[in-house]
């Protein structure tokens, strides 16, 4: 198992180009199941998660070609026909969002058998809202032996669906099914994350009729068929926020390019409150941080445009060195403070009670061996390592590879002393 070693205390200076959004790319890839024509996705991140989903799509009948175009990495997905409607446990387990192939499979072929994804380290993460929405669209859903058996032999029909709370995955999944349903579907209390708007823009370019994306109400007029298109994946807002926090943690000046500062407005506001220099540009943002100590500020995670739960761990890392006490409330996931005890191994002073963490800033962190249980938690430890005295070694690096493209290369290009220790065996794994 690979590890990442960081020698802290070196300020970052330079430029980092942000990759395409993981959480957009994987839903866009699933959209390719809805048409027998090729879907060309540009600005594609090359990540373990896109590879996992690619493997599943190939099993279902998608021809997948990865190539380099004028604007960088591209993936062309072509599903002439669905050769299997079965998404097995071993492939869905590797990446939860694979579950989202269920909707497109029913929409295109009238049936599917897809493994339930199960829980994960940040919480139980049920899919009841996804299944209720598919039922509302007319699918018959049965659960047996860990699998969802879905049928809609006469196709799906539009429906009015009110989500009891905001779910990114359920909103996307319902969109992916409703575009080919007969008649109109209206979604109330839908998620408004930029990745949903990106999916809607791509589906509309494929011939779908979706309006309201980016707001809490979506209207979908079903169409008979979709066609191919070329679509550029939006920049990854979580990668953008993560490097912004890395620069704030290590000090120095870093310009983040090929991205959008408005996607992380809630984060940048909090960073400015804490005393970080933030300069927004047309194509990104510059982060500046001098030697002065930052102020502790409070955050609460919320659906977009609120503070993203996927940036909570990284923000906590920043607050470990701030002056005063920061209260961090996690409202999206039930168990998303697994990074707190690991940050404490580096000398942070954090206490967690239910969905609330109290971080009392310390003068300095000290490098140690740490291990994390999910993607964003892992990268919070890397960020902390950039500021800790001495060497920090982050174990279980495979989490990072799921969602951060060329992390070590991007950080070392700005002067960070970070390198990968390849597969020297980790008794913990
Ligand atoms: C997406 O997960 C992202 N994943 C997550 O990023 C992100 O943290 C999350 O949205 C919130 O922004 C992908 O896009 C692949 P939800 P998703 O449905 O869609 C509960 C990362 O690190 N819920 O909005 O699964 C659920 O348990 C990942 O890249 C139900 O109870 O999130 C959670 O508490 C981690 N029943 C809350 O809703 C359901 O049917 C919000 O989850 C669906 C969700």
Coordinates of C-alpha atoms and ligand atoms in Angstrom, one line a residue:
X1 CA 0.0 0.0 0.0
X2 CA 1.4 3.4 -1.0
X3 CA 2.0 6.2 1.6
X4 CA 2.6 9.9 1.2
X5 CA 5.4 11.6 3.1
X6 CA 5.4 15.3 3.7
X7 CA 8.0 17.5 5.3
X8 CA 6.2 20.5 6.6
X9 CA 7.1 24.1 7.1
X10 CA 7.7 25.1 3.5
X11 CA 5.5 27.9 2.1
X12 CA 3.9 27.3 -1.3
X13 CA 4.5 29.5 -4.3
X14 CA 3.2 29.0 -7.8
X15 CA 0.2 28.0 -9.8
X16 CA -2.0 25.0 -9.8
X17 CA -4.3 24.1 -12.7
X18 CA -7.6 22.5 -11.4
X19 CA -8.9 19.3 -13.0
X20 CA -12.4 18.4 -14.1
X21 CA -14.8 17.7 -11.3
X22 CA -14.8 14.0 -10.1
X23 CA -18.4 14.2 -8.9
X24 CA -19.6 15.6 -12.2
X25 CA -17.5 13.3 -14.4
X26 CA -18.9 10.1 -12.9
X27 CA -22.6 11.2 -13.4
X28 CA -21.9 12.4 -16.9
X29 CA -20.3 9.0 -17.7
X30 CA -23.5 7.3 -16.5
X31 CA -25.5 9.6 -18.8
X32 CA -23.8 7.8 -21.8
X33 CA -26.0 4.8 -21.1
X34 CA -29.0 6.9 -22.3
X35 CA -28.0 7.1 -25.9
X36 CA -26.7 4.8 -28.7
X37 CA -24.5 7.6 -30.0
X38 CA -21.0 8.6 -28.6
X39 CA -20.8 11.0 -25.7
X40 CA -17.4 12.8 -25.7
X41 CA -16.4 14.2 -22.3
X42 CA -13.6 16.7 -22.2
X43 CA -11.7 18.1 -19.2
X44 CA -11.9 14.6 -17.7
X45 CA -10.0 14.0 -14.5
X46 CA -8.1 10.7 -14.5
X47 CA -8.9 9.1 -11.2
X48 CA -9.5 5.8 -9.6
X49 CA -13.2 6.6 -9.3
X50 CA -13.6 7.3 -13.1
X51 CA -11.7 4.1 -13.8
X52 CA -14.0 2.1 -11.5
X53 CA -17.1 3.4 -13.2
X54 CA -15.5 2.9 -16.6
X55 CA -15.1 -0.8 -15.8
X56 CA -18.7 -1.1 -14.8
X57 CA -19.9 0.7 -17.9
X58 CA -17.8 -1.6 -20.2
X59 CA -19.5 -4.5 -18.5
X60 CA -22.9 -3.0 -19.4
X61 CA -21.9 -2.6 -23.0
X62 CA -20.2 0.8 -23.3
X63 CA -17.1 1.2 -25.5
X64 CA -14.8 3.5 -23.7
X65 CA -11.8 5.3 -25.3
X66 CA -9.5 7.6 -23.3
X67 CA -7.6 10.1 -25.4
X68 CA -5.9 13.4 -25.3
X69 CA -7.6 16.2 -27.2
X70 CA -6.7 19.8 -27.8
X71 CA -7.9 20.7 -24.3
X72 CA -6.4 17.7 -22.5
X73 CA -7.9 14.4 -21.3
X74 CA -11.1 13.2 -22.9
X75 CA -13.2 10.1 -22.6
X76 CA -15.5 9.0 -25.4
X77 CA -18.2 6.6 -24.3
X78 CA -20.4 4.8 -26.8
X79 CA -23.2 2.4 -25.7
X80 CA -24.6 1.1 -29.0
X81 CA -26.6 -1.4 -27.0
X82 CA -26.9 -2.5 -23.4
X83 CA -25.4 -6.0 -23.3
X84 CA -26.0 -6.6 -19.6
X85 CA -28.4 -4.9 -17.2
X86 CA -26.6 -6.2 -14.2
X87 CA -24.3 -4.1 -12.0
X88 CA -22.6 -6.5 -9.6
X89 CA -21.7 -6.0 -6.0
X90 CA -17.9 -6.1 -6.5
X91 CA -18.1 -3.1 -8.9
X92 CA -20.7 -1.0 -7.1
X93 CA -18.9 -1.6 -3.8
X94 CA -15.7 0.0 -5.2
X95 CA -17.5 3.3 -5.9
X96 CA -21.0 4.1 -4.5
X97 CA -22.0 6.4 -7.3
X98 CA -22.0 3.4 -9.6
X99 CA -25.5 2.8 -8.2
X100 CA -26.6 5.7 -10.4
X101 CA -26.5 3.4 -13.5
X102 CA -29.8 2.0 -12.2
X103 CA -32.0 4.9 -13.5
X104 CA -30.4 5.1 -17.0
X105 CA -30.6 1.3 -17.4
X106 CA -34.4 1.2 -16.6
X107 CA -35.0 4.3 -18.7
X108 CA -33.2 2.7 -21.7
X109 CA -34.2 -1.0 -21.4
X110 CA -37.0 -1.2 -18.9
X111 CA -35.1 -3.4 -16.5
X112 CA -32.0 -3.6 -14.3
X113 CA -30.4 -5.5 -11.5
X114 CA -28.1 -3.3 -9.5
X115 CA -26.3 -4.0 -6.2
X116 CA -27.2 -1.8 -3.2
X117 CA -24.1 0.2 -2.4
X118 CA -24.0 -0.4 1.4
X119 CA -22.8 2.0 4.0
X120 CA -19.4 3.7 4.1
X121 CA -17.1 5.3 6.6
X122 CA -18.9 8.7 6.6
X123 CA -22.3 7.2 7.5
X124 CA -25.0 4.8 6.6
X125 CA -25.8 6.6 3.3
X126 CA -29.1 4.9 2.4
X127 CA -30.6 5.1 -1.1
X128 CA -34.3 5.2 -0.1
X129 CA -34.8 8.6 -1.8
X130 CA -33.4 7.2 -5.1
X131 CA -35.7 4.2 -5.0
X132 CA -38.8 6.2 -4.0
X133 CA -38.2 8.6 -6.9
X134 CA -37.8 5.7 -9.4
X135 CA -41.0 4.1 -8.0
X136 CA -42.8 7.4 -8.5
X137 CA -41.7 7.3 -12.2
X138 CA -43.5 4.0 -12.5
X139 CA -40.7 1.4 -11.9
X140 CA -41.4 -1.7 -9.9
X141 CA -38.6 -2.1 -7.4
X142 CA -37.9 -5.2 -5.4
X143 CA -35.0 -5.8 -3.1
X144 CA -33.4 -9.3 -2.7
X145 CA -30.1 -10.5 -1.5
X146 CA -28.5 -7.1 -1.6
X147 CA -29.7 -6.3 -5.1
X148 CA -32.3 -3.9 -6.5
X149 CA -34.5 -5.6 -9.2
X150 CA -36.2 -2.9 -11.2
X151 CA -38.7 -3.2 -14.0
X152 CA -40.6 -0.8 -16.2
X153 CA -41.6 -2.8 -19.2
X154 CA -43.8 -0.1 -20.7
X155 CA -41.3 2.7 -19.9
X156 CA -41.2 5.3 -17.2
X157 CA -43.8 8.1 -16.8
X158 CA -43.3 11.6 -15.5
X159 CA -44.3 12.4 -11.9
X160 CA -44.3 15.2 -9.4
X161 CA -41.7 14.3 -6.8
X162 CA -40.9 16.2 -3.5
X163 CA -37.7 15.1 -1.8
X164 CA -38.1 15.2 2.0
X165 CA -34.5 16.7 2.2
X166 CA -31.9 17.7 -0.2
X167 CA -29.9 14.8 -1.8
X168 CA -27.3 15.4 -4.6
X169 CA -27.3 11.7 -5.6
X170 CA -31.1 11.3 -5.6
X171 CA -31.6 14.5 -7.6
X172 CA -29.0 13.4 -10.2
X173 CA -30.4 9.8 -10.3
X174 CA -33.9 11.0 -10.9
X175 CA -32.8 13.3 -13.7
X176 CA -31.0 10.5 -15.4
X177 CA -34.2 8.4 -15.4
X178 CA -36.8 11.1 -16.0
X179 CA -35.2 12.5 -19.2
X180 CA -36.6 9.5 -21.2
X181 CA -39.9 9.2 -19.2
X182 CA -43.3 9.9 -20.9
X183 CA -44.6 13.4 -20.0
X184 CA -43.5 15.9 -17.4
X185 CA -41.5 15.3 -14.2
X186 CA -41.3 18.0 -11.6
X187 CA -38.7 17.8 -8.8
X188 CA -39.2 19.9 -5.6
X189 CA -36.5 20.4 -3.0
X190 CA -33.9 19.3 -5.5
X191 CA -30.2 19.8 -4.9
X192 CA -28.7 22.8 -6.6
X193 CA -25.0 21.8 -6.6
X194 CA -23.0 22.9 -9.7
X195 CA -22.5 19.2 -10.7
X196 CA -26.3 18.9 -11.1
X197 CA -26.4 21.9 -13.4
X198 CA -23.5 20.4 -15.3
X199 CA -25.4 17.2 -15.8
X200 CA -28.5 19.0 -16.9
X201 CA -26.5 21.1 -19.4
X202 CA -25.0 17.9 -20.9
X203 CA -28.3 16.1 -21.0
X204 CA -29.9 19.1 -22.7
X205 CA -27.1 19.1 -25.3
X206 CA -28.0 15.4 -25.8
X207 CA -31.6 16.4 -26.6
X208 CA -33.2 16.4 -23.1
X209 CA -35.6 19.1 -22.0
X210 CA -34.6 20.1 -18.4
X211 CA -35.2 23.5 -16.9
X212 CA -34.5 25.0 -13.5
X213 CA -31.1 23.2 -12.9
X214 CA -29.1 25.0 -10.3
X215 CA -32.4 25.8 -8.3
X216 CA -34.5 23.7 -6.0
X217 CA -37.2 23.0 -8.6
X218 CA -36.5 21.1 -11.8
X219 CA -38.9 20.5 -14.6
X220 CA -38.1 17.7 -17.1
X221 CA -40.2 17.2 -20.2
X222 CA -39.5 13.6 -21.3
X223 CA -38.2 12.9 -24.8
X224 CA -38.2 9.7 -26.9
X225 CA -34.5 9.5 -27.4
X226 CA -31.2 11.2 -26.7
X227 CA -28.2 11.7 -29.1
X228 CA -24.5 12.1 -28.7
X229 CA -22.7 15.3 -27.9
X230 CA -19.4 16.8 -26.7
X231 CA -19.4 18.3 -23.2
X232 CA -16.6 19.8 -21.0
X233 CA -16.7 18.7 -17.4
X234 CA -16.8 21.7 -15.0
X235 CA -13.8 22.4 -12.7
X236 CA -13.6 20.5 -9.5
X237 CA -14.8 22.8 -6.7
X238 CA -13.6 20.5 -4.0
X239 CA -10.1 20.3 -5.5
X240 CA -10.1 24.1 -5.8
X241 CA -11.1 24.6 -2.2
X242 CA -8.6 22.0 -1.0
X243 CA -5.6 23.7 -2.6
X244 CA -6.9 27.1 -1.4
X245 CA -6.8 25.6 2.1
X246 CA -3.4 24.0 1.5
X247 CA -2.0 27.4 0.5
X248 CA -3.6 29.0 3.6
X249 CA -2.2 26.3 5.8
X250 CA 1.4 26.3 4.4
X251 CA 1.6 30.1 3.8
X252 CA 2.9 31.7 0.6
X253 CA 1.0 32.6 -2.5
X254 CA -0.7 30.2 -4.9
X255 CA -2.8 31.0 -7.9
X256 CA -5.5 28.4 -8.8
X257 CA -6.4 28.4 -12.5
X258 CA -8.9 26.7 -14.8
X259 CA -11.5 27.0 -12.1
X260 CA -14.3 29.1 -10.7
X261 CA -14.1 31.0 -7.4
X262 CA -17.9 31.4 -7.3
X263 CA -18.2 27.6 -6.8
X264 CA -16.5 28.0 -3.4
X265 CA -17.9 31.3 -2.4
X266 CA -18.9 30.1 1.1
X267 CA -15.4 28.8 1.8
X268 CA -13.6 31.9 0.5
X269 CA -15.8 34.1 2.7
X270 CA -14.8 32.1 5.8
X271 CA -11.1 32.1 4.8
X272 CA -11.2 35.9 4.4
X273 CA -12.8 36.1 7.9
X274 CA -10.0 34.0 9.2
X275 CA -7.5 36.5 7.8
X276 CA -6.4 34.7 4.5
X277 CA -5.8 36.9 1.5
X278 CA -8.2 36.0 -1.3
X279 CA -8.1 37.5 -4.8
X280 CA -10.8 36.3 -7.2
X281 CA -10.1 36.1 -10.9
X282 CA -12.0 35.3 -14.1
X283 CA -10.3 31.9 -14.3
X284 CA -9.8 31.2 -10.6
X285 CA -8.4 32.6 -7.4
X286 CA -5.2 33.6 -5.7
X287 CA -4.6 32.7 -2.1
X288 CA -2.1 34.6 0.0
X289 CA -1.0 34.0 3.6
X290 CA 1.7 35.7 5.5
X291 CA 3.4 34.7 8.8
X292 CA 0.6 36.2 11.0
X293 CA -1.7 33.8 12.9
X294 CA -5.2 33.2 11.5
X295 CA -8.4 33.8 13.5
X296 CA -10.7 30.9 14.5
X297 CA -14.0 31.0 12.7
X298 CA -17.1 28.8 12.9
X299 CA -18.6 26.9 10.0
X300 CA -21.7 24.7 9.4
X301 CA -21.9 22.4 6.4
X302 CA -25.0 22.8 4.2
X303 CA -26.2 21.9 0.7
X304 CA -24.9 24.2 -2.0
X305 CA -24.4 27.2 -2.0
X306 CA -23.7 26.6 1.7
X307 CA -20.3 25.4 3.0
X308 CA -19.5 22.0 1.3
X309 CA -19.3 19.0 3.5
X310 CA -16.5 17.8 1.2
X311 CA -14.3 20.7 2.5
X312 CA -15.1 20.4 6.2
X313 CA -12.1 18.1 7.0
X314 CA -9.7 20.4 5.2
X315 CA -11.1 23.5 6.9
X316 CA -10.7 21.7 10.3
X317 CA -7.0 21.2 9.5
X318 CA -6.7 25.0 8.9
X319 CA -8.4 25.8 12.2
X320 CA -6.1 23.6 14.2
X321 CA -3.5 26.4 14.0
X322 CA -5.9 29.4 14.3
X323 CA -6.0 31.7 17.3
X324 CA -9.0 30.8 19.4
X325 CA -11.7 28.1 19.3
X326 CA -13.6 27.2 16.1
X327 CA -16.9 25.3 16.2
X328 CA -17.5 23.1 13.2
X329 CA -21.0 21.6 12.6
X330 CA -21.5 18.8 10.2
X331 CA -25.1 18.6 9.1
X332 CA -24.9 16.4 5.9
X333 CA -23.3 13.2 7.1
X334 CA -23.7 11.5 10.5
X335 CA -20.1 10.3 10.9
X336 CA -17.8 12.7 9.2
X337 CA -15.2 13.5 11.9
X338 CA -13.0 10.5 11.4
X339 CA -10.1 12.9 10.6
X340 CA -10.3 14.6 14.1
X341 CA -8.5 11.9 16.0
X342 CA -5.8 11.7 13.3
X343 CA -5.3 15.5 13.4
X344 CA -5.0 15.1 17.1
X345 CA -2.1 12.7 16.5
X346 CA -0.3 15.7 14.9
X347 CA -0.9 17.7 18.0
X348 CA -4.3 19.3 17.3
X349 CA -6.7 20.0 20.2
X350 CA -10.2 18.8 19.0
X351 CA -13.2 17.4 20.8
X352 CA -16.1 16.0 19.0
X353 CA -19.6 15.6 20.3
X354 CA -22.3 14.4 17.9
X355 CA -22.3 16.5 14.8
X356 CA -20.2 19.2 16.4
X357 CA -16.4 19.5 16.7
X358 CA -14.6 22.1 18.8
X359 CA -11.1 23.0 17.6
X360 CA -8.9 24.9 19.9
X361 CA -6.1 26.3 17.9
X362 CA -2.5 25.3 18.9
X363 CA 0.8 27.1 18.2
X364 CA 2.2 24.3 16.1
X365 CA 1.6 20.8 14.8
X366 CA 4.2 18.1 14.8
X367 CA 4.6 15.4 12.1
X368 CA 3.5 11.8 12.8
X369 CA 2.2 8.7 11.1
X370 CA -1.5 9.1 10.3
X371 CA -4.2 7.2 8.5
X372 CA -7.6 8.2 7.1
X373 CA -10.8 6.5 6.2
X374 CA -12.1 8.6 3.4
X375 CA -11.0 10.8 0.5
X376 CA -11.5 14.2 2.0
X377 CA -10.2 13.2 5.5
X378 CA -7.0 11.9 3.8
X379 CA -6.3 15.2 2.1
X380 CA -7.0 17.1 5.3
X381 CA -4.0 15.2 6.8
X382 CA -1.9 16.1 3.8
X383 CA -2.8 19.8 4.3
X384 CA -2.0 19.5 8.0
X385 CA 1.3 17.8 7.2
X386 CA 2.3 20.8 5.0
X387 CA 2.3 23.0 8.1
X388 CA 3.5 20.4 10.7
X389 CA 7.1 20.4 12.0
X390 CA 9.1 17.5 10.7
X391 CA 7.7 14.5 8.7
X392 CA 4.1 13.4 8.4
X393 CA 3.3 10.1 6.7
X394 CA -0.2 9.6 5.5
X395 CA -1.2 5.9 5.2
X396 CA -4.0 4.4 3.0
X397 CA -3.2 6.7 0.1
X398 CA -5.6 4.8 -2.1
X399 CA -8.4 7.1 -0.8
X400 CA -6.5 10.1 -2.2
X401 CA -6.1 8.5 -5.6
X402 CA -9.9 8.1 -5.9
X403 CA -10.4 11.9 -6.1
X404 CA -7.2 13.9 -6.5
X405 CA -5.4 13.9 -9.8
X406 CA -1.6 14.1 -9.5
X407 CA -1.8 15.5 -5.9
X408 CA 1.9 15.2 -5.1
X409 CA 3.0 16.7 -8.5
X410 CA 0.6 19.7 -8.1
X411 CA 1.8 20.4 -4.6
X412 CA 5.5 19.9 -5.3
X413 CA 5.4 22.2 -8.3
X414 CA 4.6 24.9 -5.7
X415 CA 7.6 23.9 -3.5
X416 CA 5.9 21.4 -1.1
X417 CA 8.2 18.7 0.1
X418 CA 6.0 15.8 -0.6
X419 CA 6.6 12.4 -2.1
X420 CA 5.0 9.0 -2.5
X421 CA 6.5 5.9 -0.9
X422 CA 5.4 3.1 -3.2
X423 CA 3.9 -0.1 -1.9
X424 CA 6.2 -1.0 1.1
X425 CA 3.4 -3.0 2.8
X426 CA 1.1 -1.6 5.4
X427 CA 0.2 -4.1 8.1
X428 CA -3.0 -2.1 8.9
X429 CA -4.5 -2.7 5.5
Ligands
LIG1 C1 -22.6 13.5 -3.0 O1 -22.9 12.3 -2.3 C2 -21.1 13.5 -3.2 N1 -20.7 12.3 -3.9 C3 -20.4 13.5 -1.9 O2 -19.0 13.6 -2.1 C4 -20.9 14.8 -1.2 O3 -20.3 14.8 0.1 C5 -22.4 14.8 -1.0 O4 -23.0 14.7 -2.4 C6 -23.0 16.1 -0.4 O5 -22.6 17.2 -1.2 C7 -20.8 12.2 -5.3 O6 -21.3 13.1 -5.9 C8 -20.4 10.9 -5.9 P1 -26.5 13.1 -0.7 P2 -24.4 11.8 -2.2 O7 -27.4 12.2 -1.4 O8 -25.1 12.1 -3.5 C9 -28.7 11.1 3.0 C10 -16.8 12.8 -2.0 O9 -15.9 12.8 -1.1 N2 -29.5 10.3 2.0 O10 -26.6 14.6 -1.0 O11 -24.4 10.4 -1.7 C11 -27.3 10.8 3.0 O12 -27.0 9.6 3.8 C12 -18.2 12.5 -1.7 O13 -16.5 13.1 -3.2 C13 -30.5 9.5 2.5 O14 -30.8 9.4 3.7 O15 -25.0 12.7 -1.0 C14 -26.7 12.0 3.6 O16 -26.8 12.1 4.9 C15 -18.4 12.0 -0.3 N3 -31.2 8.8 1.6 C16 -27.6 13.1 3.0 O17 -28.8 12.5 2.6 C17 -31.0 8.8 0.2 O18 -31.6 8.1 -0.6 C18 -27.0 13.8 1.7 O19 -26.5 12.9 0.8 C19 -29.9 9.7 -0.2 C20 -29.2 10.4 0.7

